[in-house]
Short mmCIF file of C-alpha atoms and ligand atoms in Angstrom, two decimals:
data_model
loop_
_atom_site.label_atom_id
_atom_site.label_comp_id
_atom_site.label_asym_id
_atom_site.label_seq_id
_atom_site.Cartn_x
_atom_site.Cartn_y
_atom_site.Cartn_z
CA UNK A 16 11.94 20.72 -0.65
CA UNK A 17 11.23 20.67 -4.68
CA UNK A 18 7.55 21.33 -5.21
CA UNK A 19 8.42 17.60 -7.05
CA UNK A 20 6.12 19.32 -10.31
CA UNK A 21 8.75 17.70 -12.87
CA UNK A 22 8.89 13.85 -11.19
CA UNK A 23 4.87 14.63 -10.88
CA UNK A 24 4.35 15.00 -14.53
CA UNK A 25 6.68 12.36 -15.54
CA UNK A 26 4.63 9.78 -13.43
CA UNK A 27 1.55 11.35 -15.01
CA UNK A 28 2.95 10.44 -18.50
CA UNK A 29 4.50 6.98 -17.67
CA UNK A 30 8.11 8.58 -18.29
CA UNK A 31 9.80 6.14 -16.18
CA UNK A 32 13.18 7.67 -17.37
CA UNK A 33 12.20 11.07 -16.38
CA UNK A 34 10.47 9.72 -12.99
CA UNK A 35 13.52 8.10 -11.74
CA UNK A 36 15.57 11.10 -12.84
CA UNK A 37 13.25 13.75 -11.55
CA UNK A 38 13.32 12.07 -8.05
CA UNK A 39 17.05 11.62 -7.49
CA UNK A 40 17.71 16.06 -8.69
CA UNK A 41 14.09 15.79 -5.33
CA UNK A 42 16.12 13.32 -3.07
CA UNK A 43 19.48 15.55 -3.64
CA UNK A 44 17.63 18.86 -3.18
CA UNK A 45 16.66 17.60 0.86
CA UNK A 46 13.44 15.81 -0.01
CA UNK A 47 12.17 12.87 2.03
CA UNK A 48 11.77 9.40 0.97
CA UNK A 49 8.19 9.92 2.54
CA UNK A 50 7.46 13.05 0.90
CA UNK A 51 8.95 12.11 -2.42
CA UNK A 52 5.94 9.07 -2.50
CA UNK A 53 3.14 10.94 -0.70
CA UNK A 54 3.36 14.24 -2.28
CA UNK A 55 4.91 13.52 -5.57
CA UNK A 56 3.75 9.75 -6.71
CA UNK A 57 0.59 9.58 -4.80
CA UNK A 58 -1.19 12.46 -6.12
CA UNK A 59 0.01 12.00 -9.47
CA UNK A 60 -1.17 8.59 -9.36
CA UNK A 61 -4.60 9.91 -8.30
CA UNK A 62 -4.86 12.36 -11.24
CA UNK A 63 -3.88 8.95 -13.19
CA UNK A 64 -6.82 7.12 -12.01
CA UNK A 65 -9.35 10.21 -12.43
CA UNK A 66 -8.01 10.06 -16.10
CA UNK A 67 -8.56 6.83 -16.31
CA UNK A 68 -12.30 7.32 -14.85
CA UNK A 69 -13.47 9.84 -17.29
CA UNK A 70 -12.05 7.99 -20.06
CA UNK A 71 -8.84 9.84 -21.21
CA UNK A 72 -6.38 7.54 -19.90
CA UNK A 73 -6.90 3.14 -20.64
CA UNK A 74 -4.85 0.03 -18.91
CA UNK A 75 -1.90 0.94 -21.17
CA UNK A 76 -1.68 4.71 -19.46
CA UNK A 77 -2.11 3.10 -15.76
CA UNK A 78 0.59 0.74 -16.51
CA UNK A 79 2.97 2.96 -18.08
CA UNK A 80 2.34 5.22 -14.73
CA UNK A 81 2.65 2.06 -12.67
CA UNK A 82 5.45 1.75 -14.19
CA UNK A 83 7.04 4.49 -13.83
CA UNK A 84 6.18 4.51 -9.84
CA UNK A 85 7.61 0.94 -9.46
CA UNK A 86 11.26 2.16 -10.85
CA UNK A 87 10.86 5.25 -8.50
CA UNK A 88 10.08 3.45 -5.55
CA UNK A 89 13.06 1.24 -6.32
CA UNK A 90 15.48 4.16 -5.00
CA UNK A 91 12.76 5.43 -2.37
CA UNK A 92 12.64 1.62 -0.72
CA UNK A 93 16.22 0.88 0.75
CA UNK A 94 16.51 4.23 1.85
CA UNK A 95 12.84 3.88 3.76
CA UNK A 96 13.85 0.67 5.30
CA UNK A 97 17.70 1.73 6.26
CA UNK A 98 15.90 4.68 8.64
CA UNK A 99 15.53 0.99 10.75
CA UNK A 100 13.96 1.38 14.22
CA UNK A 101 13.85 -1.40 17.60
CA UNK A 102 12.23 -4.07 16.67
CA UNK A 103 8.56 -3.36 16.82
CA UNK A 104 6.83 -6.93 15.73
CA UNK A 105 5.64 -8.92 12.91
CA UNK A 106 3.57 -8.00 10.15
CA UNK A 107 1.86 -10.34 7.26
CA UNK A 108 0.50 -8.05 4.28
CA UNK A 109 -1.35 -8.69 1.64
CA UNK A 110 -3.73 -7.03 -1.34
CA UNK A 111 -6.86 -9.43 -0.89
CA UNK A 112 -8.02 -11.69 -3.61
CA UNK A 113 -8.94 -10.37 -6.57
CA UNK A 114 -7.05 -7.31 -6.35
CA UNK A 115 -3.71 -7.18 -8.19
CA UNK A 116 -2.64 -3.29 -7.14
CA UNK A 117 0.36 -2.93 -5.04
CA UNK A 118 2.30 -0.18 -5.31
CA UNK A 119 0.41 1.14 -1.76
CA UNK A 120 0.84 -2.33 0.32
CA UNK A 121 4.80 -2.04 -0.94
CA UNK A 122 4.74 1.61 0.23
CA UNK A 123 3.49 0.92 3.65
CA UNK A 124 5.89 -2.34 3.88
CA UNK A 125 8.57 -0.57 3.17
CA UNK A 126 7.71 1.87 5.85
CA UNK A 127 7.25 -0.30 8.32
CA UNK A 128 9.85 -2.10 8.05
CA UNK A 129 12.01 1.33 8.34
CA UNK A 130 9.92 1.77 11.31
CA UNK A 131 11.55 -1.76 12.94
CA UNK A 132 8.30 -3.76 12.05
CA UNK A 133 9.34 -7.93 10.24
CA UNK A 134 7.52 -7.59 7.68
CA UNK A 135 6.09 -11.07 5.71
CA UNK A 136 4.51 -9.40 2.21
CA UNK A 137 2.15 -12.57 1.02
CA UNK A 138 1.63 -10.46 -2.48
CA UNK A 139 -1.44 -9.36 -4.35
CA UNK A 140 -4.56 -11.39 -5.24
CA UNK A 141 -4.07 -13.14 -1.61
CA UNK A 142 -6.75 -15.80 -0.83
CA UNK A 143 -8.68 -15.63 2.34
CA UNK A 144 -6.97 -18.99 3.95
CA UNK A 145 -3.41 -17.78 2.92
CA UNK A 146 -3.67 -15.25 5.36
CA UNK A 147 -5.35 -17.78 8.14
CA UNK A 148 -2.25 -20.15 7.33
CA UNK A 149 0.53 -17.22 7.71
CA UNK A 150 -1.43 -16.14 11.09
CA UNK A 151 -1.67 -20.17 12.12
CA UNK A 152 1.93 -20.70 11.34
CA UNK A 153 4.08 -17.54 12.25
CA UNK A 154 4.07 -15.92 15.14
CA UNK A 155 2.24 -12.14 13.95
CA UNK A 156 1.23 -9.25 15.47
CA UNK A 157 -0.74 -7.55 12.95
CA UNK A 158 -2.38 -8.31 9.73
CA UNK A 159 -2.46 -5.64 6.94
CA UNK A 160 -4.99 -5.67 3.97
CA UNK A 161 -4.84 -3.84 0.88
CA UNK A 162 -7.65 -3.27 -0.93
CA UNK A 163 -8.15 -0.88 -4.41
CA UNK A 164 -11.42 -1.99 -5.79
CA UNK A 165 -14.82 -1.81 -4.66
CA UNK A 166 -15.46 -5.00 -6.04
CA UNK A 167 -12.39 -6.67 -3.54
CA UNK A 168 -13.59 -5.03 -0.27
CA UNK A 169 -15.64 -7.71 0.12
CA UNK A 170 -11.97 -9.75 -0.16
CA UNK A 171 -11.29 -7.68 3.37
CA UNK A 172 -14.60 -9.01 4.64
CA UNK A 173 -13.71 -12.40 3.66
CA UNK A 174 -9.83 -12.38 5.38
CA UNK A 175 -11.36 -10.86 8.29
CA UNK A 176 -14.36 -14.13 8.40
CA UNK A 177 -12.11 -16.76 7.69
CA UNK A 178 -9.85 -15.74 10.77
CA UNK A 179 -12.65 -15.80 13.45
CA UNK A 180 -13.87 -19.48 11.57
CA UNK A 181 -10.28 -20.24 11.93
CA UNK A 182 -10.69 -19.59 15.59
CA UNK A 183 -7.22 -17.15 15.69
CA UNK A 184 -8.73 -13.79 15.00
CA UNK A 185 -7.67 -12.90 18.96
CA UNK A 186 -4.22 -14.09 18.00
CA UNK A 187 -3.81 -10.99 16.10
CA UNK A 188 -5.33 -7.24 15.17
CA UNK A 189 -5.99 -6.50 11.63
CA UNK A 190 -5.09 -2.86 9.96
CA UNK A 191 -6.79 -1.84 6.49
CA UNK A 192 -6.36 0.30 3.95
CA UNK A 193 -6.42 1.02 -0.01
CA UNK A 194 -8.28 4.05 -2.06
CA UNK A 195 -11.89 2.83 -1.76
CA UNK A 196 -11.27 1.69 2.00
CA UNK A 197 -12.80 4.35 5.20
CA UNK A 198 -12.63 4.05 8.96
CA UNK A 199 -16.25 3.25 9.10
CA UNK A 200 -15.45 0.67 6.15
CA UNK A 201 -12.97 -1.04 8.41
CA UNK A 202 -15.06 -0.70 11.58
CA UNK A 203 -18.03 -2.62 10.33
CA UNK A 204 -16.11 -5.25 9.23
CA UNK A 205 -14.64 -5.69 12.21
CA UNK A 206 -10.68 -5.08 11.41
CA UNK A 207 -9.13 -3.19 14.30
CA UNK A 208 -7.37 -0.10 12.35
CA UNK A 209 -7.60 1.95 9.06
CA UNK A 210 -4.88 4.02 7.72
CA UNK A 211 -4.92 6.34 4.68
CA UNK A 212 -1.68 6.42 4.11
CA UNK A 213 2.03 4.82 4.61
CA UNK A 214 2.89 7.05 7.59
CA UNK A 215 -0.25 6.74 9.44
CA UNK A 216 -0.26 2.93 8.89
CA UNK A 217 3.36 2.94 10.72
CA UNK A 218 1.64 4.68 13.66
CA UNK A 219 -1.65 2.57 13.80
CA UNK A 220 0.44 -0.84 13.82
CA UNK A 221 2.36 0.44 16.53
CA UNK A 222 -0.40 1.40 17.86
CA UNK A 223 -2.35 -1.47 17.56
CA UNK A 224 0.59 -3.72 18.29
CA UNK A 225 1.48 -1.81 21.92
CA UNK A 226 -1.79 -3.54 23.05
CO1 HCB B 315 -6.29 0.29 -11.20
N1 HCB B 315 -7.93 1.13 -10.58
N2 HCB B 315 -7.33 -1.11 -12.12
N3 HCB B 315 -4.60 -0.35 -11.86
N4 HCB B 315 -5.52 1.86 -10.58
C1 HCB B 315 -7.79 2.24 -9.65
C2 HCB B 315 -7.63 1.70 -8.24
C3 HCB B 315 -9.14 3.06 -9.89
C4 HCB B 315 -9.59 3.84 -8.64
C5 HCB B 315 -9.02 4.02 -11.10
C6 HCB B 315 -10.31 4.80 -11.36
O1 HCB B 315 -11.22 4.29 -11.99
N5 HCB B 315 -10.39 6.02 -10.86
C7 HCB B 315 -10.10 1.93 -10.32
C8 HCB B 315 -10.91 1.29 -9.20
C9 HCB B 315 -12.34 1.80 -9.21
C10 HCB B 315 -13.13 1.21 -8.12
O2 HCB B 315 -13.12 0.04 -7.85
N6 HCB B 315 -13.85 2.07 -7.45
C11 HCB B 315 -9.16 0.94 -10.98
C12 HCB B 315 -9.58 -0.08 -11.90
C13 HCB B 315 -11.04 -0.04 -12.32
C14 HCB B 315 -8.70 -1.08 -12.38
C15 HCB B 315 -9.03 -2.22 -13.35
C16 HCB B 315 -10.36 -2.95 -13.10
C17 HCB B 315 -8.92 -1.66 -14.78
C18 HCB B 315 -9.28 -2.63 -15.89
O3 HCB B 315 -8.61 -3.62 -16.09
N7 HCB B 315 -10.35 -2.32 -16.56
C19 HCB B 315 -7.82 -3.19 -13.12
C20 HCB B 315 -8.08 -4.20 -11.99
C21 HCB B 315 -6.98 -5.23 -11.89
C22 HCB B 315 -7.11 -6.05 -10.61
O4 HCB B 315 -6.61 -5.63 -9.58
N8 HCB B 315 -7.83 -7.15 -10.65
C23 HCB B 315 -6.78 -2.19 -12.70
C24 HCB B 315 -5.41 -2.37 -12.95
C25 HCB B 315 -4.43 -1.49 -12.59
C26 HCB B 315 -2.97 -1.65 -13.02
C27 HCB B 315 -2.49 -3.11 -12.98
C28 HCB B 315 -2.86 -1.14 -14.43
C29 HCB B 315 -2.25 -0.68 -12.03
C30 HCB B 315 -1.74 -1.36 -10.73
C31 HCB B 315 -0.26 -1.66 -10.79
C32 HCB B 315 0.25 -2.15 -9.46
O5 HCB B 315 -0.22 -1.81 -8.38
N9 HCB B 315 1.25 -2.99 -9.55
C33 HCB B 315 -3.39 0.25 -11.62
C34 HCB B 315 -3.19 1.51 -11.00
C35 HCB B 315 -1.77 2.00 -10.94
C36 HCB B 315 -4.26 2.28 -10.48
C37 HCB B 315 -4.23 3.71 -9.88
C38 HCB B 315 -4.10 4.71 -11.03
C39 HCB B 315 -3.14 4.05 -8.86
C40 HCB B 315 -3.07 3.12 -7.62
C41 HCB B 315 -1.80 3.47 -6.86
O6 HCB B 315 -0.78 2.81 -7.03
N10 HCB B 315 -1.82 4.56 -6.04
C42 HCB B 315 -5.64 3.78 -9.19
C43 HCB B 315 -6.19 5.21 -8.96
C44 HCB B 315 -6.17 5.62 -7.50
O7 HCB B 315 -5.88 4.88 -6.60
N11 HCB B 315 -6.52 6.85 -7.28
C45 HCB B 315 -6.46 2.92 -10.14
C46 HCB B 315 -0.62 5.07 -5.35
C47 HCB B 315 -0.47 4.41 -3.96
C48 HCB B 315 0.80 4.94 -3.28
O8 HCB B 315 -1.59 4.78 -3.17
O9 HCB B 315 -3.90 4.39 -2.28
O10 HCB B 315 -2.61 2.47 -3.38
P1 HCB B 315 -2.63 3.71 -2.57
O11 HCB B 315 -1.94 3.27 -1.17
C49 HCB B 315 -1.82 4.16 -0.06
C50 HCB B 315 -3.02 4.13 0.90
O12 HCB B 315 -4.24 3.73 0.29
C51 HCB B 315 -2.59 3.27 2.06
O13 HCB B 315 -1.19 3.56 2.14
C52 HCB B 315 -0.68 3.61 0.79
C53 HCB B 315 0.57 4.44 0.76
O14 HCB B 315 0.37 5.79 1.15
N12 HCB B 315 -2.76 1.81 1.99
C54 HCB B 315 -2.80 1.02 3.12
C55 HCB B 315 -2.83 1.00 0.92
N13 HCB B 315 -2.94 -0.27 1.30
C56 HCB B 315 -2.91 -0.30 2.64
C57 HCB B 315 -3.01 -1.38 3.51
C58 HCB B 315 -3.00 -1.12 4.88
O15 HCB B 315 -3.10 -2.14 5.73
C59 HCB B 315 -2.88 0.20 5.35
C60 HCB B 315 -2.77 1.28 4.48
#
């Protein structure tokens, strides 16, 4: 594998160009889809949103980045989802309301549906009684929230509320996950998972869906 420095610093920059091109020399040279996201974007991302926190980088720097990550995960998606397992079950995901980041929901999508799971993505900014409708309507396993902001985890608190008032929260289990989101986050608001990351989301739903 690459050490992926080049497509790392291109994200950093918002060089979409030099993303997309950095990660097909990465793909060629034997690196995985997964590893391509997880070890190139993610952390690059992360060194985005520290710049952003002290004040070097503004909304014009995130997007370029954003940007940049979007156009790479354009290659990275069909070849996730082709790796296609036995059907596994159905997923609705969503970034709660409020919240308009989704590069991370599309990542773990995209791996879960290589993984065999439906997958029914509802979007970003989702509203508590979308999610009650999708679970009311379709027949789902699992549930997965996205949340990025402190200020939206109380969007995960909400989703999780409105499907016990909606009497169908034992119809299915609920996974979260996003930067600001921990296992004791996600335990005391009663969802039945947390994953840090794409791959360990793939193994919590089936997890969580094998029960
Ligand atoms: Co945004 N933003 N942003 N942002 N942003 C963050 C999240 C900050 C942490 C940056 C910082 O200050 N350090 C910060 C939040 C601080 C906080 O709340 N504590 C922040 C802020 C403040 C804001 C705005 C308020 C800025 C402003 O306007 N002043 C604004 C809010 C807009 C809104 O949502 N209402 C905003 C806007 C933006 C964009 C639009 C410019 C852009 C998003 C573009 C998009 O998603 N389409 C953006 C970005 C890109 C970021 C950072 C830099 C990267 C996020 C990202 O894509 N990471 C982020 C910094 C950071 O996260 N470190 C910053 C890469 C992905 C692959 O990782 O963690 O999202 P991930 O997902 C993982 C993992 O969490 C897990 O698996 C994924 C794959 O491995 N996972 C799940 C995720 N969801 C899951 C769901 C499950 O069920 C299971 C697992």
């Amino acid at each position: 594998m690459s050490d992926l420095s080049t497509l790392r610093e291109a994200v950093l920059v918002g060089n979409a160009e030099g993303a997309v091109a950095a990660a097909h020399v990465d793909l060629d040279g034997g690196t995985t889809p997964l590893d391509l996201m997880d070890q190139g974007v993610r952390p690059a991302m992360a060194e985005v949103g520290r710049r952003f926190e002290v004040g070097d980088y503004f909304v014009p720097e995130l997007l370029m980045a954003a940007r940049a990550t979007k156009q790479v995960f354009e290659i990275v998606r069909p070849l996730l989802v082709s790796a296609g397992a036995k059907p596994q079950g159905r997923v609705v995901l969503g970034t709660v309301q409020g919240d308009q980041h989704d590069i991370g929901k599309n990542l773990v999508g995209a791996m879960l549906e290589g993984s065999g799971f439906e997958v029914i993505d509802l979007g970003v900014d989702v509203a508590p009684e979308k999610i009650v409708q999708a679970v009311q309507h379709t027949d789902v396993d699992l549930v997965g929230l996205s949340s990025l902001l402190t200020t939206t985890l109380a969007g995960v608190s909400a989703a999780l509320e409105a499907l016990v008032k909606a009497d169908v929260r034992d119809h299915v289990k609920v996974m979260v996950g996003g930067a600001p989101v921990t296992d004791a986050f996600a335990s005391s608001v009663g969802a039945d998972g947390y994953a840090e990351n794409a791959a360990v989301a793939v193994e919590v739903a089936k997890r969580l869906v094998a029960h």
